[in-house]
Coordinates of C-alpha atoms in Angstrom, one line a residue:
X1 CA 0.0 0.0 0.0
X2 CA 1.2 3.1 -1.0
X3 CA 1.8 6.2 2.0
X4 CA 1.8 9.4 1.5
X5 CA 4.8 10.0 4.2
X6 CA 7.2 12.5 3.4
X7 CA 5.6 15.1 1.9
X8 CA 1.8 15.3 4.0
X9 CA 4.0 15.2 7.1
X10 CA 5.9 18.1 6.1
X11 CA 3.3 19.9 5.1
X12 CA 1.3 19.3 7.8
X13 CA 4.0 20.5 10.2
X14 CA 4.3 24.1 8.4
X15 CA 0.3 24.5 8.4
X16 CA 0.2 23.7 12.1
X17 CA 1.6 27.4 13.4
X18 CA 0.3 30.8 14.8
X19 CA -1.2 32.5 11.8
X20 CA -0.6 36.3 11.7
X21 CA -2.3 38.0 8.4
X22 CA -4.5 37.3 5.7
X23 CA -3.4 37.7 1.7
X24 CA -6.9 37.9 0.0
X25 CA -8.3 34.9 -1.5
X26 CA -9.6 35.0 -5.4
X27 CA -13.4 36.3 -5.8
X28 CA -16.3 33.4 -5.9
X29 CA -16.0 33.3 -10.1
X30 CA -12.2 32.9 -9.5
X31 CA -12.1 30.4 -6.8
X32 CA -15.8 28.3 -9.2
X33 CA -12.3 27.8 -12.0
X34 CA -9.7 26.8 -9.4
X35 CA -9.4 23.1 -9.2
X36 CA -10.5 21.9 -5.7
X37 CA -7.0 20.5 -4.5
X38 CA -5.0 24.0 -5.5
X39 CA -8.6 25.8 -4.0
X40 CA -7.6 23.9 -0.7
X41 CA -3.9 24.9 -1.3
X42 CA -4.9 28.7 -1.6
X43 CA -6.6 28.2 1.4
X44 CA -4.1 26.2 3.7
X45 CA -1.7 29.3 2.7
X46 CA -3.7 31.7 2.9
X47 CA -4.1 30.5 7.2
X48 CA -0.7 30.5 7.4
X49 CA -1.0 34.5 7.7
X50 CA -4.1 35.2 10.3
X51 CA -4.2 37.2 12.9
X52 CA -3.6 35.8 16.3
X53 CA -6.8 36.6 17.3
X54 CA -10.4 34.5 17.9
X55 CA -14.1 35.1 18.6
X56 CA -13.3 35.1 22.2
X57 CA -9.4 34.8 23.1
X58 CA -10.8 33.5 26.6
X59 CA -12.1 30.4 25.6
X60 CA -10.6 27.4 24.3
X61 CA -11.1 23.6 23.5
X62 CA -9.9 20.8 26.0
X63 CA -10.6 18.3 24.1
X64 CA -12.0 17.7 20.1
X65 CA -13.1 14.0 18.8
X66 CA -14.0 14.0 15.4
X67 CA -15.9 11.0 13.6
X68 CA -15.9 11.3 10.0
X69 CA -18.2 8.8 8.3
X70 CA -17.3 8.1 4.6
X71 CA -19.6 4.4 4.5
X72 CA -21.9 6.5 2.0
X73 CA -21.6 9.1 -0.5
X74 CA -23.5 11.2 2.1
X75 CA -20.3 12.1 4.2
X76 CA -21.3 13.0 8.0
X77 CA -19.1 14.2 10.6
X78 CA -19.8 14.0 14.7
X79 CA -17.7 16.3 16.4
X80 CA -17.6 16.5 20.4
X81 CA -16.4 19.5 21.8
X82 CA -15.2 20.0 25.6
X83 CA -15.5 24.1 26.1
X84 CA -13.5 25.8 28.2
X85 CA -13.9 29.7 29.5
X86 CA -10.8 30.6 30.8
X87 CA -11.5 34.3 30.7
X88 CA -13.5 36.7 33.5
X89 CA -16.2 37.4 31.5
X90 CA -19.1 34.8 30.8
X91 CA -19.4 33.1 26.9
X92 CA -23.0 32.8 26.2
X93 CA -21.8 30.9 22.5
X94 CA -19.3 28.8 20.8
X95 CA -18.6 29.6 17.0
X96 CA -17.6 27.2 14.5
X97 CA -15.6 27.4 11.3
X98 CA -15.3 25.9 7.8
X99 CA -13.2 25.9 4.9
X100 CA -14.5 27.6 1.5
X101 CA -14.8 24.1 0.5
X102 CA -16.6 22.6 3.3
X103 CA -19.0 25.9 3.3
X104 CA -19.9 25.1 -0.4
X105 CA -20.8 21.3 0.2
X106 CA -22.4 21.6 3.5
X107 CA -26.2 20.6 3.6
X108 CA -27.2 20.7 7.6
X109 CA -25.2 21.2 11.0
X110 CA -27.1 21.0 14.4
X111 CA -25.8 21.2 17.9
X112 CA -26.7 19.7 21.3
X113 CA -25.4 20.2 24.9
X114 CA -24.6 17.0 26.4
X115 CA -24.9 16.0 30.6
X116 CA -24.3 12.6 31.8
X117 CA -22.0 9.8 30.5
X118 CA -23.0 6.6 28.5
X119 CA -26.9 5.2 28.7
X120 CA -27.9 8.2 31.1
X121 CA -26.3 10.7 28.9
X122 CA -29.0 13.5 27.6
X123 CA -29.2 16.0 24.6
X124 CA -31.2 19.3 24.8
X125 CA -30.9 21.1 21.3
X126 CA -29.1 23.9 20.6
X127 CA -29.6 27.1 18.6
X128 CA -27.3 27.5 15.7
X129 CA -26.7 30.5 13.3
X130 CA -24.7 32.0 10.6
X131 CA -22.0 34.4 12.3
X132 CA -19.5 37.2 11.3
X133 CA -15.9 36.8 12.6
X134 CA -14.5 40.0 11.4
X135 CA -10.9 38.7 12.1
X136 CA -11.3 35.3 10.3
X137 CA -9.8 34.3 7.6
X138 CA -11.4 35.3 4.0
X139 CA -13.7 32.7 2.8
X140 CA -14.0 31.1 6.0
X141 CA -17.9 30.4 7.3
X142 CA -18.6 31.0 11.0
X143 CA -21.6 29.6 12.9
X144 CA -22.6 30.2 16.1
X145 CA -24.0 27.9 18.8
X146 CA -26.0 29.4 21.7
X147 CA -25.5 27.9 24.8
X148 CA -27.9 27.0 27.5
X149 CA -26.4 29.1 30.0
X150 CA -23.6 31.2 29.8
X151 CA -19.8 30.2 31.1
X152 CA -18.9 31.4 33.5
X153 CA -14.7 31.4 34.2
X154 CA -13.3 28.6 34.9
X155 CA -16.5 26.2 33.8
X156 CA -16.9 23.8 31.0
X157 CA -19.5 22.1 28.8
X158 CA -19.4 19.4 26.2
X159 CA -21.2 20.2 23.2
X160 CA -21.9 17.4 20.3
X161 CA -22.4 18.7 16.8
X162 CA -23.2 16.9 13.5
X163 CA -22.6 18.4 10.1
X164 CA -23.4 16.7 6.7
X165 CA -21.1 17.5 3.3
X166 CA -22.4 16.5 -0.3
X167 CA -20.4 15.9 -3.3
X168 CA -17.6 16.0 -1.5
X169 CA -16.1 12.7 -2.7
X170 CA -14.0 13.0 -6.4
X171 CA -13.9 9.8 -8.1
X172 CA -10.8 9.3 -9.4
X173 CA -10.1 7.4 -12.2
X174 CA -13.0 9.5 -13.4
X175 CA -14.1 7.1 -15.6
X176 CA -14.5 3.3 -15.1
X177 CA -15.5 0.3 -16.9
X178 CA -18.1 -2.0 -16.2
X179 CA -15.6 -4.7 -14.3
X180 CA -13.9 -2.4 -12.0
X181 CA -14.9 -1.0 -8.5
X182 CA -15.0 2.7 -8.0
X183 CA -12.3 4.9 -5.8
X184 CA -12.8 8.0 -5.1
X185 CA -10.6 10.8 -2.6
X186 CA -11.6 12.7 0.5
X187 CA -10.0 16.0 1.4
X188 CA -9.8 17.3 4.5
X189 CA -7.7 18.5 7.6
X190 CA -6.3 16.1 10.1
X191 CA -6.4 19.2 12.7
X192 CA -9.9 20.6 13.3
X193 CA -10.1 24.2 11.9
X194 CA -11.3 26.5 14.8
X195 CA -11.1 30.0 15.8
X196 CA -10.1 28.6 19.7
X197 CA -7.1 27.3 20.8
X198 CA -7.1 23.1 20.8
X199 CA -5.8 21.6 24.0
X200 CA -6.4 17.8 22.9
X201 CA -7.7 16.2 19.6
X202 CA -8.1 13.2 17.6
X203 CA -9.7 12.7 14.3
X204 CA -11.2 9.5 13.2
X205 CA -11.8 8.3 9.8
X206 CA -14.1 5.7 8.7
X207 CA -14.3 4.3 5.3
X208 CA -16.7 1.5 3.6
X209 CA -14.2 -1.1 3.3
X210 CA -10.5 -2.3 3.8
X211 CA -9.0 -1.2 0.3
X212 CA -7.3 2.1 0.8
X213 CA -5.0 3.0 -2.0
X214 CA -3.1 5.9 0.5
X215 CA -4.0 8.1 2.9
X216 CA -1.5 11.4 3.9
X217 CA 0.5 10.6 7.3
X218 CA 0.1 13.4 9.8
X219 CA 2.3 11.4 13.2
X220 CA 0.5 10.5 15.1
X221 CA -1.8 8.3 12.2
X222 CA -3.1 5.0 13.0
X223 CA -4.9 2.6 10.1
X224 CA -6.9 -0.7 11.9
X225 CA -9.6 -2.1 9.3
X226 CA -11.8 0.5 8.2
X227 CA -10.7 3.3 10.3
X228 CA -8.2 5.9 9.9
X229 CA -7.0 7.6 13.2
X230 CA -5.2 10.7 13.3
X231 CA -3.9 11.7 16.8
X232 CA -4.1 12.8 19.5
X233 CA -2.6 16.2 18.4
X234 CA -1.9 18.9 21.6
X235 CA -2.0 22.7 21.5
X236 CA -2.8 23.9 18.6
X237 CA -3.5 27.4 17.9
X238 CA -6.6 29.2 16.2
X239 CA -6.9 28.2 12.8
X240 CA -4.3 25.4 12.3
X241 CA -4.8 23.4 9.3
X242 CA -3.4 20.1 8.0
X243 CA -4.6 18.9 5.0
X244 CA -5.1 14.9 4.0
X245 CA -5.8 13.3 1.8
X246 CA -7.4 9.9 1.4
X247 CA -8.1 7.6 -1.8
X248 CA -9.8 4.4 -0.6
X249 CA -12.6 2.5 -2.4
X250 CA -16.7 3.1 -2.4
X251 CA -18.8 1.5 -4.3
X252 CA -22.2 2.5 -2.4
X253 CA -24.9 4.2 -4.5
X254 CA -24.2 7.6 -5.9
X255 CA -27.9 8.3 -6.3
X256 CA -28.6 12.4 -6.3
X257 CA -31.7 13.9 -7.7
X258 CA -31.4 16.9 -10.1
X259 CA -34.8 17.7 -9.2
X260 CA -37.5 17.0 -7.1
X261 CA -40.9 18.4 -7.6
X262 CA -43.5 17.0 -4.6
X263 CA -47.4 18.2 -5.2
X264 CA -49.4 17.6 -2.3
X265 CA -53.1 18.3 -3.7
X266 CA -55.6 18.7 -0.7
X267 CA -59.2 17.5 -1.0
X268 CA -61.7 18.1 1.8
X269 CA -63.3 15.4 0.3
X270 CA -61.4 12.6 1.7
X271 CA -57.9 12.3 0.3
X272 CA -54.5 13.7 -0.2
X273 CA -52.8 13.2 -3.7
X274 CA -49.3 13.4 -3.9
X275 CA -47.2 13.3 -7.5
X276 CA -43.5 13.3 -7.0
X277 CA -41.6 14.0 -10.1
X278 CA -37.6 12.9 -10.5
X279 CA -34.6 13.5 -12.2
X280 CA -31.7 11.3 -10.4
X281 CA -28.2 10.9 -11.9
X282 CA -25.8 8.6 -10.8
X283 CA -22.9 11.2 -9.7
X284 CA -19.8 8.5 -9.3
X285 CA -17.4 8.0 -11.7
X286 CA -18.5 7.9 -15.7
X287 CA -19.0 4.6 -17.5
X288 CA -16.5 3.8 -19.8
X289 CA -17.2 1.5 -22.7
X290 CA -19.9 -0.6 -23.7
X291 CA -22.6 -1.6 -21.3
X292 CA -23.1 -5.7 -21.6
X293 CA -26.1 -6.8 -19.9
X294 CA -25.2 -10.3 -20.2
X295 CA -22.2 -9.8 -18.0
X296 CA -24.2 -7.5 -16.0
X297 CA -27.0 -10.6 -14.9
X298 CA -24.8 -13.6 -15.0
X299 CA -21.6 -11.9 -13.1
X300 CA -24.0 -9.8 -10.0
X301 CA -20.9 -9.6 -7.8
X302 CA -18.4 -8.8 -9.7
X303 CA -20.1 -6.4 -12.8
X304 CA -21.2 -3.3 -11.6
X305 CA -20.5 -2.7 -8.5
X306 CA -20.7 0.5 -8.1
X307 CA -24.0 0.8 -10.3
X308 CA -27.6 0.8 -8.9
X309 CA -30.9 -1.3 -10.3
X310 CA -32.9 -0.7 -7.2
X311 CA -34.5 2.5 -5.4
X312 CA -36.3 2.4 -2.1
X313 CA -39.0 4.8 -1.1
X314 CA -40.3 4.6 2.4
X315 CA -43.6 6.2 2.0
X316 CA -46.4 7.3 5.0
X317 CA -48.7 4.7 6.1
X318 CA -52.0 3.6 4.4
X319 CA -51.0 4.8 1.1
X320 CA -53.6 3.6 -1.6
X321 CA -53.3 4.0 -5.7
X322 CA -50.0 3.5 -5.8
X323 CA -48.1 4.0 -9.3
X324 CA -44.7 4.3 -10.8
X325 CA -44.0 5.4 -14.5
X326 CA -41.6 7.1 -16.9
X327 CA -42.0 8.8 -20.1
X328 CA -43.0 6.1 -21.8
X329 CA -45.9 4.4 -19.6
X330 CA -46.4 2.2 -16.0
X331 CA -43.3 0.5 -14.9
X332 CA -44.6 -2.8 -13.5
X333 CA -41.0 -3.8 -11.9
X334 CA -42.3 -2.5 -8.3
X335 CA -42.8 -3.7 -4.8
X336 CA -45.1 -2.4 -2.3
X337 CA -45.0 -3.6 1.1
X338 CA -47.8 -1.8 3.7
X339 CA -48.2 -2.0 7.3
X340 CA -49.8 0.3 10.2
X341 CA -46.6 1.8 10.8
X342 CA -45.1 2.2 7.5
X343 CA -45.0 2.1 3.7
X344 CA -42.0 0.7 1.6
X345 CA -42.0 1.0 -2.4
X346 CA -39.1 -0.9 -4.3
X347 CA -38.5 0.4 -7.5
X348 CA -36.4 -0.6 -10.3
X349 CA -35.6 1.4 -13.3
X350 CA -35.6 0.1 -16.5
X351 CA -32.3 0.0 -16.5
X352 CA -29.4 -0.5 -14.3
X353 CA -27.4 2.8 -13.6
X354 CA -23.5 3.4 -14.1
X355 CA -22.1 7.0 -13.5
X356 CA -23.3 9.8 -15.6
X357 CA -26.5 7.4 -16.3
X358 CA -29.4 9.4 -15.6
X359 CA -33.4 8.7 -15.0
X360 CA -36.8 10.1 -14.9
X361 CA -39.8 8.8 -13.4
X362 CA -43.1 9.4 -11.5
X363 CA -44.7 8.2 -8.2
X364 CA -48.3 8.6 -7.4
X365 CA -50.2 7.7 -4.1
X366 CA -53.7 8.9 -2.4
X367 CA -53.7 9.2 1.7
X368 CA -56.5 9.4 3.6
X369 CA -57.0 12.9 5.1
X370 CA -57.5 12.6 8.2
X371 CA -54.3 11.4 9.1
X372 CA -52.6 14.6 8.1
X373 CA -54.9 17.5 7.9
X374 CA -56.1 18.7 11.5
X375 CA -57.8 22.1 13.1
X376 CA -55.4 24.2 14.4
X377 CA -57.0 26.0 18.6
X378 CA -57.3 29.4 16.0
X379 CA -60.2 27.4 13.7
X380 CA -57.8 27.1 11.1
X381 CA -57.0 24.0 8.9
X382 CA -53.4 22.9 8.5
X383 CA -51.1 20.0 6.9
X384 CA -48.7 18.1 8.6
X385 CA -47.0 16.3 6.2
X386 CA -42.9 15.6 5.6
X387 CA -40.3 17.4 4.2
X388 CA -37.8 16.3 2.0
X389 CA -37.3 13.4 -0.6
X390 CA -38.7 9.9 0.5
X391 CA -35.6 8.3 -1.5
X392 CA -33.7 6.4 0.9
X393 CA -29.9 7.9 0.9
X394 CA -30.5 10.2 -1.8
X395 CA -29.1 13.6 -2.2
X396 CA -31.3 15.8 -3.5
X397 CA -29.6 19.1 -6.1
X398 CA -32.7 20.9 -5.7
X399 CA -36.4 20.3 -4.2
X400 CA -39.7 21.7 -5.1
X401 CA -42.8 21.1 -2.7
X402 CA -46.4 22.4 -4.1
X403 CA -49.2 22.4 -1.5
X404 CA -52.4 22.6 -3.6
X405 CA -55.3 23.9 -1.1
X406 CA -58.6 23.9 -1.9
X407 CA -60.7 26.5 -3.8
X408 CA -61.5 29.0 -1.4
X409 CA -58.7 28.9 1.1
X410 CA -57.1 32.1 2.3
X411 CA -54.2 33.6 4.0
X412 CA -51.6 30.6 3.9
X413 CA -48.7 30.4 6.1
X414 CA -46.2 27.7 6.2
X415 CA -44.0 26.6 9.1
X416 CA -40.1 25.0 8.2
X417 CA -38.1 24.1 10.7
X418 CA -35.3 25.4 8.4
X419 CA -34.7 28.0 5.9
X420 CA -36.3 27.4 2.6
X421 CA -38.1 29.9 -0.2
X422 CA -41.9 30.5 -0.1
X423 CA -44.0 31.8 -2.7
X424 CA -47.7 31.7 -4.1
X425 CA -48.9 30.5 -6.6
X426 CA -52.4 30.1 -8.4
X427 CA -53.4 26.6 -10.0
X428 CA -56.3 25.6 -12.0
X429 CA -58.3 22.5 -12.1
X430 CA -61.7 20.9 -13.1
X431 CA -64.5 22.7 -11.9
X432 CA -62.4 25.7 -10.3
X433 CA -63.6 29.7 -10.7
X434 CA -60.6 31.8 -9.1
X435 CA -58.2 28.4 -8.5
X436 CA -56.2 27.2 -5.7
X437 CA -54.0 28.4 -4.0
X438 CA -50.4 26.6 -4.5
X439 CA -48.1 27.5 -1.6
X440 CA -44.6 26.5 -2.9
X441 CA -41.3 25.8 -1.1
X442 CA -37.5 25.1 -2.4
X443 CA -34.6 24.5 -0.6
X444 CA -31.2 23.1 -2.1
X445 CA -29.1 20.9 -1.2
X446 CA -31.2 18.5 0.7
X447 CA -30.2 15.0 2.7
X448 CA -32.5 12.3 4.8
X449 CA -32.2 14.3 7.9
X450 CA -34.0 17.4 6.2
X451 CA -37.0 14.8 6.3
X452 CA -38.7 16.4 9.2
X453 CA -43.0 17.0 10.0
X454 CA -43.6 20.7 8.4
X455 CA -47.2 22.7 8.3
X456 CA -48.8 24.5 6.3
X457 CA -52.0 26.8 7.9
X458 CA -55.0 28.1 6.0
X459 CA -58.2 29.3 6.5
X460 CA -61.5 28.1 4.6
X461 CA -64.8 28.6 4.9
X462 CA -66.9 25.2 3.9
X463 CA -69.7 27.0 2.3
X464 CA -66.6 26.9 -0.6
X465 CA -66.8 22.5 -0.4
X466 CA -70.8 23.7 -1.6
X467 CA -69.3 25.0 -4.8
X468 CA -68.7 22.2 -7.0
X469 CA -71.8 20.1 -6.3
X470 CA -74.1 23.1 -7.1
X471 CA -71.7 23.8 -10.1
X472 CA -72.6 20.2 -11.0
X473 CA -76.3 20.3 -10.2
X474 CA -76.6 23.7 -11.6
X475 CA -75.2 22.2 -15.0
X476 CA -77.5 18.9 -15.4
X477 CA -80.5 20.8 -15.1
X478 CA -79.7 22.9 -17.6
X479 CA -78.9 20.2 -19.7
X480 CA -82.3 18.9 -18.1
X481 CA -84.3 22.1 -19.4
X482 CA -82.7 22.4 -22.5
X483 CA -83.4 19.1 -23.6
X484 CA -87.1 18.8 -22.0
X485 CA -87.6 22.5 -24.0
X486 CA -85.8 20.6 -27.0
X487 CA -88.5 17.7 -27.2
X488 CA -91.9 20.2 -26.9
X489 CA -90.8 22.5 -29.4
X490 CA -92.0 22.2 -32.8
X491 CA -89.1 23.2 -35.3
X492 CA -90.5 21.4 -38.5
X493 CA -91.5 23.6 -41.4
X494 CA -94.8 22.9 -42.5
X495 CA -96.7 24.3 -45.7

């Protein structure tokens, strides 16, 4: 196995000093041309100049543990922090930094305060923000957690923090045949980038399977199995940086979906249709050659590998009027299994996917409504439905939610438990006189854990549910009249 020795230990020994200023780093256009490992070099000098300064100079971090999970193309990263306020004042918040490349991939990051140890250890959420650091380095992304209750000197907390990154492994060979497994590399920093100084810390890399190809060598780095350790590193200063670099094998899914488009259509009828509408790509490395289907079937374990035939959807409970097609009619290759907890749909393209390969299909199911439309203390009606992409480990480019409420509804408000876009719009179906009202949300970037309960509130007056039935009554007699008028009118021309 090939080591990376010489030259990551060096260089991880000149990026781990006190950093005194900042050269400016190339605009956003500039830095979209730069290839990502010279964008990570620009950065890694770029520290080597900050200011010896932080956020607050009186706290620091006694200890760091950082898990990074690479088992998926979904890369997550658990992070415990052991805060320190050494200074007179109390900290009421703890900020925490990424790279320009990190900031650009991120999809989610949530905080927790921790108490206990083990099976009696609890978590209370924490609030986390986007901050300013005026003496950061440029192109650095600061967020802020807000604690509980402020430090006071000489008082510590442990705080436990999960981001997620996307598109944040490079295949490399870009291109692979049929018969070969996929590799891929992972950047990153064996020392935890932070404005605070770091008493104690130890990174921890996990990858899918045993076949690394190299892996930079920061001492102290341990490999056993799967796991790549690096540490335990003591007092560093704000901002130290040491890149790595690791090129190890994956052949999990890379199933990401351009686009998304959800419609939830409300009926105070009875039922709730949804129609979900996808794009999905496989984003690993491109297939190379031709694609032999007889190779494909008879050689399962050892022909594309890194390809997927099978998509599974967990979808709510009691779903009825299930269906799943493409552009060119119903795919029958599906399996729906249904209990009173849960709904799983299997679905298999009609054809396996390679990297590059891309997709497009439809899913359709009813719900009954009173599982998720409810009267809100106020007398107003609201949905309680999910966020998010009911793929299972899928990321998701861009996502596109339509609530369709009924004729007549008024003043619509949705509640996200994150940031997303909002705005109205006006659909028209059978029977309709000024249409629904379409509340619509997007939001970028999205992952499983972005599949959280959100609400949308309206008010309706159900005089409105009396429109369509008189519309309809209205209309047969007319047709009623006109045809008993029709049979006692004489309209022959007699001489």
């Amino acid at each position: 196995m090939t080591k990376i020795r010489e030259g990551g230990k060096k260089l991880g020994m000149a990026m781990q000093c006190r950093l005194q200023s900042l050269p400016l780093l190339p605009s956003t256009t500039a830095m979209a041309m730069v290839p990502q490992p010279l964008l990570i070099l620009l950065f890694s000098l770029s520290l080597l100049s900050i200011v010896n300064s932080s956020p607050s100079q009186h706290v620091q971090i006694v200890d760091a543990e950082r898990r990074i999970d690479l088992t998926s193309h979904i890369i997550k990263v658990y992070l415990t922090l052991k805060v320190e306020n050494l200074g007179t004042s109390a900290a009421s918040e703890v900020h925490l930094a990424f790279s320009p490349t990190e900031v650009e991939h991120l999809a989610t990051l949530k905080a927790a305060a921790t108490s206990g140890k083990r099976k009696k250890k609890t978590y209370v959420p924490l609030d986390v923000k986007s901050a300013e650091v005026p003496d950061g380095p440029n192109g650095t992304k600061f967020f802020s957690i807000t604690l509980l209750t402020p430090l006071s000197k000489g008082e510590t907390t442990t705080l436990e923090v999960l981001y997620i990154l996307t598109r944040s492994l490079e295949p490399f060979p870009v291109e692979i045949s049929q018969s070969e497994s996929q590799l891929v590399y992972f950047r990153d920093s064996a020392i935890l980038l932070s404005p605070y100084h770091v008493k104690q810390q130890t990174t921890f890399i996990k990858t899918p399977s045993t076949r690394v190809e190299s892996f930079t060598v920061v001492n102290p780095t341990k490999r056993a199995g799967t796991e790549l350790k690096y540490g335990p590193y003591e007092n560093h200063p704000p901002y130290s940086y040491s890149p790595v670099l690791v090129h190890f094998e994956n052949n999990n899914p890379f199933a990401v979906v351009e686009e998304l488009e959800r419609e939830i259509e409300i009926s105070h009828w009875g039922s709730i249709q949804v129609t979900e509408r996808y794009s999905l790509v496989h984003a690993g490395a491109q297939h190379k050659g031709v694609f032999s289907r007889v190779e494909y079937q008879t050689r399962s374990g050892g022909s594309g590998v890194s390809s997927f035939k099978y998509l599974l959807a967990k979808l709510p409970p009691r779903v009825h009027s299930v269906y799943y097609r493409d552009g060119i009619g119903n795919i029958s290759s599906s399996h729906l299994r249904t209990d009173s907890r849960k709904s799983e749909l299997e679905i298999e393209p009609r054809y396996p996917l390679f990297g590059g390969w891309k997709a497009t299909f439809v899913i359709g199911y009813g719900l009954p409504l009173q599982d998720f439309l409810f009267e809100s203390p106020d007398g107003r009606r609201y949905l309680n439905f999910t966020f998010g992409c009911p793929l299972v480990e899928t990321v998701v480019d861009k996502l596109i939610v339509k609530v369709v409420l009924p004729e007549g509804s008024k003043d619509p408000t949705a509640e996200i438990p994150f940031e997303v876009k909002q705005h109205l719009e006006i659909k028209y179906s059978y029977l309709d006189v000024v249409g629904r009202t379409v509340v619509v949300l997007e939001k970028r970037n999205v992952v499983p854990e972005h599949n959280t309960p959100f609400q949308v509130y309206y008010g309706f007056n159900p005089i409105f549910m009396l429109a369509e039935p008189l519309m309809l009554v209205s209309a047969f007699f007319l047709l009623f009249v006109a045809s008993v008028a029709y049979l006692h009118i004489d309209l022959s021309i007699r001489k």
